[in-house]
Amino acid sequence: MGPLSAPPCTLHITWKELLLTVLLFIFWNPPTTAQVTIEAQPTKVSEGKDVLLLVHNLPQNLTGYIWYKGQIMDLHQFITAYTIDTETIISGPAYSGRETVYSNASLLIQNVTKNDTGSYTIQIIKRGDKIKRVTGHFTLYLETPKPSISSSNLNPREATETVILSCDPDTQDVSYLWWINGQSLPISRKLQLSENNRTLILFNVTKDTAGPYECEMKNPGSSSRSDPVTLNLICEYLLFLCEPGEVPKLSCLTDSHPLAEHSWLIDGKFQQSAEVFFIPQITKTYREHSGLYGCSARNSATGRERSTFKRIKVFGKWIPASLSTGFSVESMWLSEKSQENIFIPSLCPMGRRDFVSP
């Protein structure tokens, strides 16, 4: 590339700052021996920075160049032109004051904005009896931001409640894709996408549709995927105390180094610090034992803390032990995770397992 006619523009842009992706689509008519190409420097540029569009392999005997915004040579989208003989620069209706055309046909766009994304066309005019025009296109795409998933309810009741997931932010000129368990969404009556795929509706959420979910934003220049989101099902099952008067216990096991510090709460009120919590002996006034039981585990070295909660409702009639097997206990479990490695045992052998990982 030859020297620029205007003072050189030095770009100080690191790869971490890059937010805009430039893709080049070149279409030439007629073809030449050395094909004219456009190179964007840098290939990615953050909003507010500069991008230089270099034109290589220009043919000989040229009279000038014209740049347009868009894919066609529309007078209303005429940005700027350069005439070689008179070294004259002409500004068009689409000129914003941030574009500079050089004698080698390259175009500098300063202080790039979202409005600069799209296609550009350069018209190269040759000298001679017949005017020949060579047109090249390139497309500037905004790099997709990292999306995030918002949920109408992170703790739905299993098989009874519907949840709406949204992929944020709402961005123009991108397509939305969804993933569950690292795979594309299956065809299911339980899953319904909105017209633009940005919203996903989950009907009567079960373990199979609880996630983890990821959403992806994609355009022809880039793509980015969200962090996974898993719904914490509130599951209901019926458990039984084997004997009236039995003292059930809840254990909170964690995978932590150093060992985690545990604390227990009932309805938000601190009870004690211990790994194992004994529920007070069930009596005739069984309702006093119902509530939201919580275990919090904290890693003192990292400061990371995780919690899990179980809503336990005790109900039944007081019947002498000789006439009954005992009280029934209904447990609604929150934050159900993988049951393969860690667990919180429940009141009875039928109980489910759960995980807290600080």
Coordinates of C-alpha atoms in Angstrom, one line a residue:
M1 CA 0.0 0.0 0.0
G2 CA 1.4 3.4 -0.9
P3 CA 1.5 6.4 1.5
L4 CA -1.7 8.3 2.2
S5 CA -2.1 11.8 0.9
A6 CA -3.5 13.0 4.2
P7 CA -1.6 12.8 7.5
P8 CA -1.3 9.2 8.6
C9 CA -3.8 8.0 11.2
T10 CA -2.3 5.8 13.9
L11 CA -4.7 3.4 15.6
H12 CA -4.0 2.2 19.1
I13 CA -6.5 -0.5 19.5
T14 CA -6.0 -3.7 21.5
W15 CA -7.9 -6.9 20.8
K16 CA -9.6 -6.6 24.2
E17 CA -11.3 -3.4 23.1
L18 CA -12.7 -4.8 19.9
L19 CA -16.5 -4.6 19.5
L20 CA -17.2 -4.3 15.8
T21 CA -16.5 -7.0 13.4
V22 CA -15.7 -6.2 9.7
L23 CA -16.5 -8.8 7.1
L24 CA -15.4 -8.3 3.5
F25 CA -17.6 -9.4 0.6
I26 CA -15.9 -8.4 -2.7
F27 CA -17.7 -8.6 -6.0
W28 CA -15.9 -7.3 -9.1
N29 CA -17.2 -6.7 -12.6
P30 CA -15.3 -6.9 -14.9
P31 CA -12.6 -9.2 -13.3
T32 CA -9.0 -8.0 -13.4
T33 CA -5.6 -9.8 -13.4
A34 CA -4.9 -8.5 -9.9
Q35 CA -8.2 -8.5 -8.1
V36 CA -9.0 -5.3 -6.2
T37 CA -9.5 -6.0 -2.5
I38 CA -10.6 -4.1 0.5
E39 CA -8.8 -4.6 3.9
A40 CA -10.2 -3.2 7.1
Q41 CA -7.6 -2.1 9.7
P42 CA -8.1 -3.1 12.3
T43 CA -10.4 -6.0 11.4
K44 CA -12.4 -5.4 14.6
V45 CA -12.9 -2.0 16.2
S46 CA -14.7 -0.9 19.3
E47 CA -17.4 1.7 19.2
G48 CA -15.8 5.2 19.4
K49 CA -12.6 4.1 17.7
D50 CA -11.5 4.4 14.0
V51 CA -11.4 2.0 11.1
L52 CA -9.5 2.4 7.9
L53 CA -10.7 0.7 4.7
L54 CA -7.7 0.1 2.5
V55 CA -8.1 -0.6 -1.2
H56 CA -5.4 -2.8 -2.8
N57 CA -4.5 -3.6 -6.4
L58 CA -6.0 -0.5 -8.0
P59 CA -6.0 -0.5 -11.8
Q60 CA -4.1 2.1 -13.8
N61 CA -5.4 5.3 -15.4
L62 CA -8.1 6.1 -12.9
T63 CA -9.9 9.4 -12.6
G64 CA -11.4 9.1 -9.2
Y65 CA -13.3 7.1 -6.5
I66 CA -16.7 7.4 -5.0
W67 CA -17.8 5.8 -1.7
Y68 CA -21.5 5.0 -0.9
K69 CA -23.3 3.7 2.2
G70 CA -25.1 0.6 1.3
Q71 CA -24.9 -2.0 -1.4
I72 CA -26.0 0.1 -4.3
M73 CA -24.8 3.4 -5.8
D74 CA -27.6 5.5 -4.5
L75 CA -27.1 9.3 -4.7
H76 CA -28.8 9.8 -1.4
Q77 CA -26.2 7.4 0.2
F78 CA -23.2 9.1 -1.5
I79 CA -20.6 9.7 1.2
T80 CA -17.5 11.2 -0.4
A81 CA -15.6 11.3 -3.7
Y82 CA -12.0 12.0 -4.7
T83 CA -10.9 13.3 -8.2
I84 CA -7.3 12.4 -9.0
D85 CA -6.4 15.2 -11.5
T86 CA -7.5 18.0 -9.3
E87 CA -7.0 16.3 -5.9
T88 CA -10.5 17.4 -5.0
I89 CA -12.6 15.9 -2.2
I90 CA -16.4 16.1 -2.6
S91 CA -18.8 15.4 0.3
G92 CA -22.2 13.9 -0.4
P93 CA -25.5 13.7 1.4
A94 CA -24.4 10.7 3.6
Y95 CA -21.2 12.4 4.7
S96 CA -21.2 12.8 8.5
G97 CA -17.9 14.7 9.0
R98 CA -16.2 11.6 10.3
E99 CA -15.2 10.1 6.9
T100 CA -11.9 10.9 5.0
V101 CA -11.1 9.6 1.5
Y102 CA -7.4 9.3 0.5
S103 CA -5.7 9.5 -2.9
N104 CA -5.2 5.7 -2.8
A105 CA -9.0 5.3 -2.6
S106 CA -8.9 4.2 1.1
L107 CA -11.6 5.5 3.4
L108 CA -11.1 6.4 7.1
I109 CA -14.2 6.3 9.4
Q110 CA -13.5 8.0 12.7
N111 CA -15.4 7.6 16.0
V112 CA -17.3 4.5 14.8
T113 CA -20.9 4.2 15.9
K114 CA -23.6 1.6 15.7
N115 CA -25.1 3.6 12.8
D116 CA -22.0 2.9 10.8
T117 CA -22.7 -0.8 10.7
G118 CA -23.9 -2.1 7.3
S119 CA -22.6 -2.3 3.8
Y120 CA -20.4 0.1 1.9
T121 CA -19.7 0.4 -1.8
I122 CA -16.7 1.9 -3.6
Q123 CA -17.0 2.9 -7.2
I124 CA -13.7 3.1 -9.1
I125 CA -13.8 5.2 -12.3
K126 CA -11.3 4.5 -15.1
R127 CA -10.0 6.9 -17.7
G128 CA -10.6 6.2 -21.4
D129 CA -13.1 6.4 -24.2
K130 CA -15.4 4.2 -22.3
I131 CA -15.8 4.7 -18.6
K132 CA -15.3 1.4 -16.7
R133 CA -16.5 1.1 -13.2
V134 CA -15.3 -1.4 -10.6
T135 CA -17.5 -1.8 -7.5
G136 CA -16.5 -3.5 -4.3
H137 CA -18.6 -4.2 -1.2
F138 CA -17.8 -4.8 2.4
T139 CA -20.1 -5.2 5.4
L140 CA -19.5 -3.9 8.8
Y141 CA -21.3 -5.9 11.5
L142 CA -21.7 -5.0 15.2
E143 CA -20.1 -7.7 17.3
T144 CA -22.9 -9.3 19.4
P145 CA -22.7 -8.5 23.1
K146 CA -22.7 -11.4 25.6
P147 CA -26.4 -12.2 26.3
S148 CA -28.0 -13.1 29.6
I149 CA -31.1 -15.0 30.4
S150 CA -33.9 -13.5 32.5
S151 CA -36.6 -15.7 33.9
S152 CA -40.2 -14.9 35.0
N153 CA -39.7 -17.5 37.8
L154 CA -36.5 -19.2 38.8
N155 CA -38.3 -21.4 41.4
P156 CA -41.3 -22.9 39.7
R157 CA -43.5 -25.7 41.2
E158 CA -42.7 -28.9 39.4
A159 CA -45.2 -29.9 36.6
T160 CA -47.6 -27.1 37.5
E161 CA -46.1 -23.7 36.6
T162 CA -45.1 -22.1 33.3
V163 CA -41.9 -20.1 33.0
I164 CA -40.9 -17.5 30.4
L165 CA -37.2 -17.1 29.6
S166 CA -35.9 -14.1 27.7
C167 CA -32.5 -13.6 26.0
D168 CA -31.3 -10.1 26.7
P169 CA -30.6 -7.6 25.4
D170 CA -33.1 -7.1 22.6
T171 CA -30.8 -6.4 19.6
Q172 CA -31.5 -5.6 16.0
D173 CA -30.1 -7.6 13.1
V174 CA -29.2 -10.7 15.1
S175 CA -30.7 -14.2 15.4
Y176 CA -31.4 -15.9 18.7
L177 CA -30.7 -19.6 19.4
W178 CA -31.5 -21.6 22.5
W179 CA -29.7 -24.6 24.0
I180 CA -30.6 -27.1 26.7
N181 CA -28.0 -29.3 28.3
G182 CA -25.6 -28.1 25.6
Q183 CA -27.8 -29.3 22.8
S184 CA -30.3 -27.5 20.5
L185 CA -33.9 -27.4 21.7
P186 CA -35.9 -30.6 20.9
I187 CA -39.3 -30.4 19.4
S188 CA -41.7 -30.6 22.3
R189 CA -45.1 -29.3 23.3
K190 CA -43.6 -28.2 26.6
L191 CA -41.3 -25.7 24.8
Q192 CA -42.5 -22.7 22.7
L193 CA -40.4 -20.0 21.0
S194 CA -41.6 -16.5 20.2
E195 CA -41.6 -15.3 16.6
N196 CA -38.1 -13.9 16.8
N197 CA -36.8 -16.8 19.1
R198 CA -35.9 -14.3 21.7
T199 CA -38.4 -15.6 24.2
L200 CA -38.8 -19.2 25.3
I201 CA -41.9 -20.5 27.1
L202 CA -41.7 -23.6 29.3
F203 CA -45.0 -25.2 30.1
N204 CA -45.4 -27.2 33.3
V205 CA -41.7 -27.3 34.0
T206 CA -40.3 -30.7 35.0
K207 CA -36.8 -32.1 35.5
D208 CA -36.5 -32.7 31.8
T209 CA -37.1 -29.0 31.0
A210 CA -35.5 -27.4 34.0
G211 CA -32.2 -26.8 32.2
P212 CA -29.5 -25.7 32.1
Y213 CA -30.4 -23.3 29.4
E214 CA -28.2 -21.1 27.3
C215 CA -29.1 -18.5 24.6
E216 CA -27.0 -17.4 21.8
M217 CA -27.0 -14.2 19.8
K218 CA -25.6 -14.4 16.2
N219 CA -25.1 -12.3 13.1
P220 CA -22.9 -13.1 10.1
G221 CA -19.9 -11.5 11.8
S222 CA -19.9 -12.9 15.3
S223 CA -21.8 -14.9 17.9
S224 CA -21.8 -15.0 21.7
R225 CA -23.5 -17.3 24.2
S226 CA -24.9 -16.6 27.7
D227 CA -24.0 -18.3 30.9
P228 CA -26.2 -21.3 31.7
V229 CA -29.3 -20.9 33.8
T230 CA -31.0 -23.8 35.6
L231 CA -34.5 -23.6 37.1
N232 CA -34.7 -24.6 40.8
L233 CA -37.8 -26.8 40.9
I234 CA -40.0 -26.8 43.9
C235 CA -40.8 -30.5 44.1
E236 CA -43.5 -32.0 46.2
Y237 CA -43.5 -35.4 47.7
L238 CA -45.1 -37.2 50.6
L239 CA -42.9 -38.6 53.3
F240 CA -43.7 -40.4 56.5
L241 CA -42.2 -40.3 60.0
C242 CA -41.9 -43.9 61.1
E243 CA -42.9 -43.3 64.7
P244 CA -44.8 -40.4 66.4
G245 CA -42.4 -38.5 68.6
E246 CA -39.3 -39.3 66.4
V247 CA -36.7 -36.5 66.1
P248 CA -35.9 -36.2 62.4
K249 CA -32.7 -34.5 61.2
L250 CA -31.5 -32.6 58.2
S251 CA -27.9 -32.9 57.1
C252 CA -26.1 -30.3 54.9
L253 CA -23.1 -31.8 53.2
T254 CA -20.8 -29.7 51.1
D255 CA -17.8 -30.2 48.9
S256 CA -15.5 -27.4 50.2
H257 CA -11.9 -26.8 51.2
P258 CA -11.4 -25.6 53.8
L259 CA -14.5 -27.1 55.4
A260 CA -17.5 -25.0 55.0
E261 CA -19.2 -23.1 57.9
H262 CA -22.9 -24.1 58.1
S263 CA -25.8 -22.2 59.6
W264 CA -29.5 -23.1 59.8
L265 CA -32.6 -20.9 59.5
I266 CA -36.3 -21.4 59.8
D267 CA -38.5 -18.8 58.2
G268 CA -35.5 -16.5 57.9
K269 CA -34.6 -16.8 61.6
F270 CA -31.2 -18.1 62.6
Q271 CA -31.4 -21.4 64.6
Q272 CA -27.9 -22.7 65.0
S273 CA -24.5 -23.3 63.4
A274 CA -24.0 -27.0 62.6
E275 CA -23.7 -29.4 59.8
V276 CA -26.6 -31.5 61.1
F277 CA -29.9 -29.9 62.3
F278 CA -32.3 -31.8 64.5
I279 CA -36.0 -30.8 64.0
P280 CA -37.7 -30.4 67.4
Q281 CA -39.7 -33.5 68.4
I282 CA -43.0 -33.7 66.6
T283 CA -45.9 -33.3 69.0
K284 CA -49.7 -32.8 68.8
T285 CA -49.1 -29.2 67.8
Y286 CA -47.5 -30.3 64.5
R287 CA -48.1 -27.0 62.8
E288 CA -45.4 -25.2 64.8
H289 CA -42.8 -27.3 63.0
S290 CA -43.9 -26.3 59.5
G291 CA -41.9 -23.6 57.7
L292 CA -39.1 -22.7 55.3
Y293 CA -35.9 -24.5 56.4
G294 CA -32.6 -23.2 55.1
C295 CA -29.0 -24.3 55.2
S296 CA -26.2 -21.9 54.3
A297 CA -22.7 -23.0 53.7
R298 CA -19.7 -20.5 53.5
N299 CA -16.1 -21.1 52.5
S300 CA -14.1 -18.9 54.9
A301 CA -11.1 -18.8 52.5
T302 CA -12.9 -17.6 49.3
G303 CA -15.9 -16.0 51.0
R304 CA -18.2 -17.8 48.6
E305 CA -21.6 -18.7 50.1
R306 CA -24.4 -20.9 48.8
S307 CA -27.8 -21.7 50.3
T308 CA -30.6 -24.2 49.8
F309 CA -34.1 -24.1 51.3
K310 CA -36.8 -26.7 52.0
R311 CA -40.3 -25.8 52.8
I312 CA -41.6 -28.4 55.2
K313 CA -45.2 -28.8 56.1
V314 CA -46.2 -31.2 58.9
F315 CA -49.8 -32.2 59.1
G316 CA -51.9 -35.0 60.4
K317 CA -54.0 -36.1 63.4
W318 CA -52.7 -37.2 66.8
I319 CA -53.4 -40.9 67.1
P320 CA -52.0 -43.2 69.7
A321 CA -48.9 -45.0 68.5
S322 CA -50.6 -48.4 68.9
L323 CA -53.2 -47.4 66.3
S324 CA -51.1 -45.5 63.7
T325 CA -47.7 -45.5 62.0
G326 CA -47.2 -41.8 62.5
F327 CA -47.5 -38.3 61.0
S328 CA -47.2 -37.6 57.4
V329 CA -44.8 -34.8 56.3
E330 CA -45.0 -33.0 53.0
S331 CA -41.7 -31.5 51.8
M332 CA -41.3 -29.0 49.0
W333 CA -37.7 -29.0 47.9
L334 CA -35.9 -26.1 46.4
S335 CA -32.7 -26.0 44.4
E336 CA -32.7 -29.5 43.2
K337 CA -29.3 -30.2 41.5
S338 CA -27.5 -33.3 40.2
Q339 CA -28.0 -36.1 42.6
E340 CA -24.9 -37.9 41.6
N341 CA -22.3 -36.4 43.8
I342 CA -23.6 -34.5 46.8
F343 CA -26.7 -34.4 48.8
I344 CA -28.9 -33.3 51.7
P345 CA -30.7 -36.2 53.2
S346 CA -34.4 -35.6 53.9
L347 CA -36.6 -36.4 56.9
C348 CA -37.2 -40.0 55.9
P349 CA -35.6 -42.7 53.7
M350 CA -37.8 -41.6 50.8
G351 CA -36.2 -38.2 50.8
R352 CA -34.6 -36.5 47.9
R353 CA -31.0 -35.3 47.7
D354 CA -29.7 -31.8 47.1
F355 CA -26.4 -29.9 46.9
V356 CA -24.8 -26.8 48.3
S357 CA -21.3 -26.0 46.9
P358 CA -19.5 -23.0 48.3

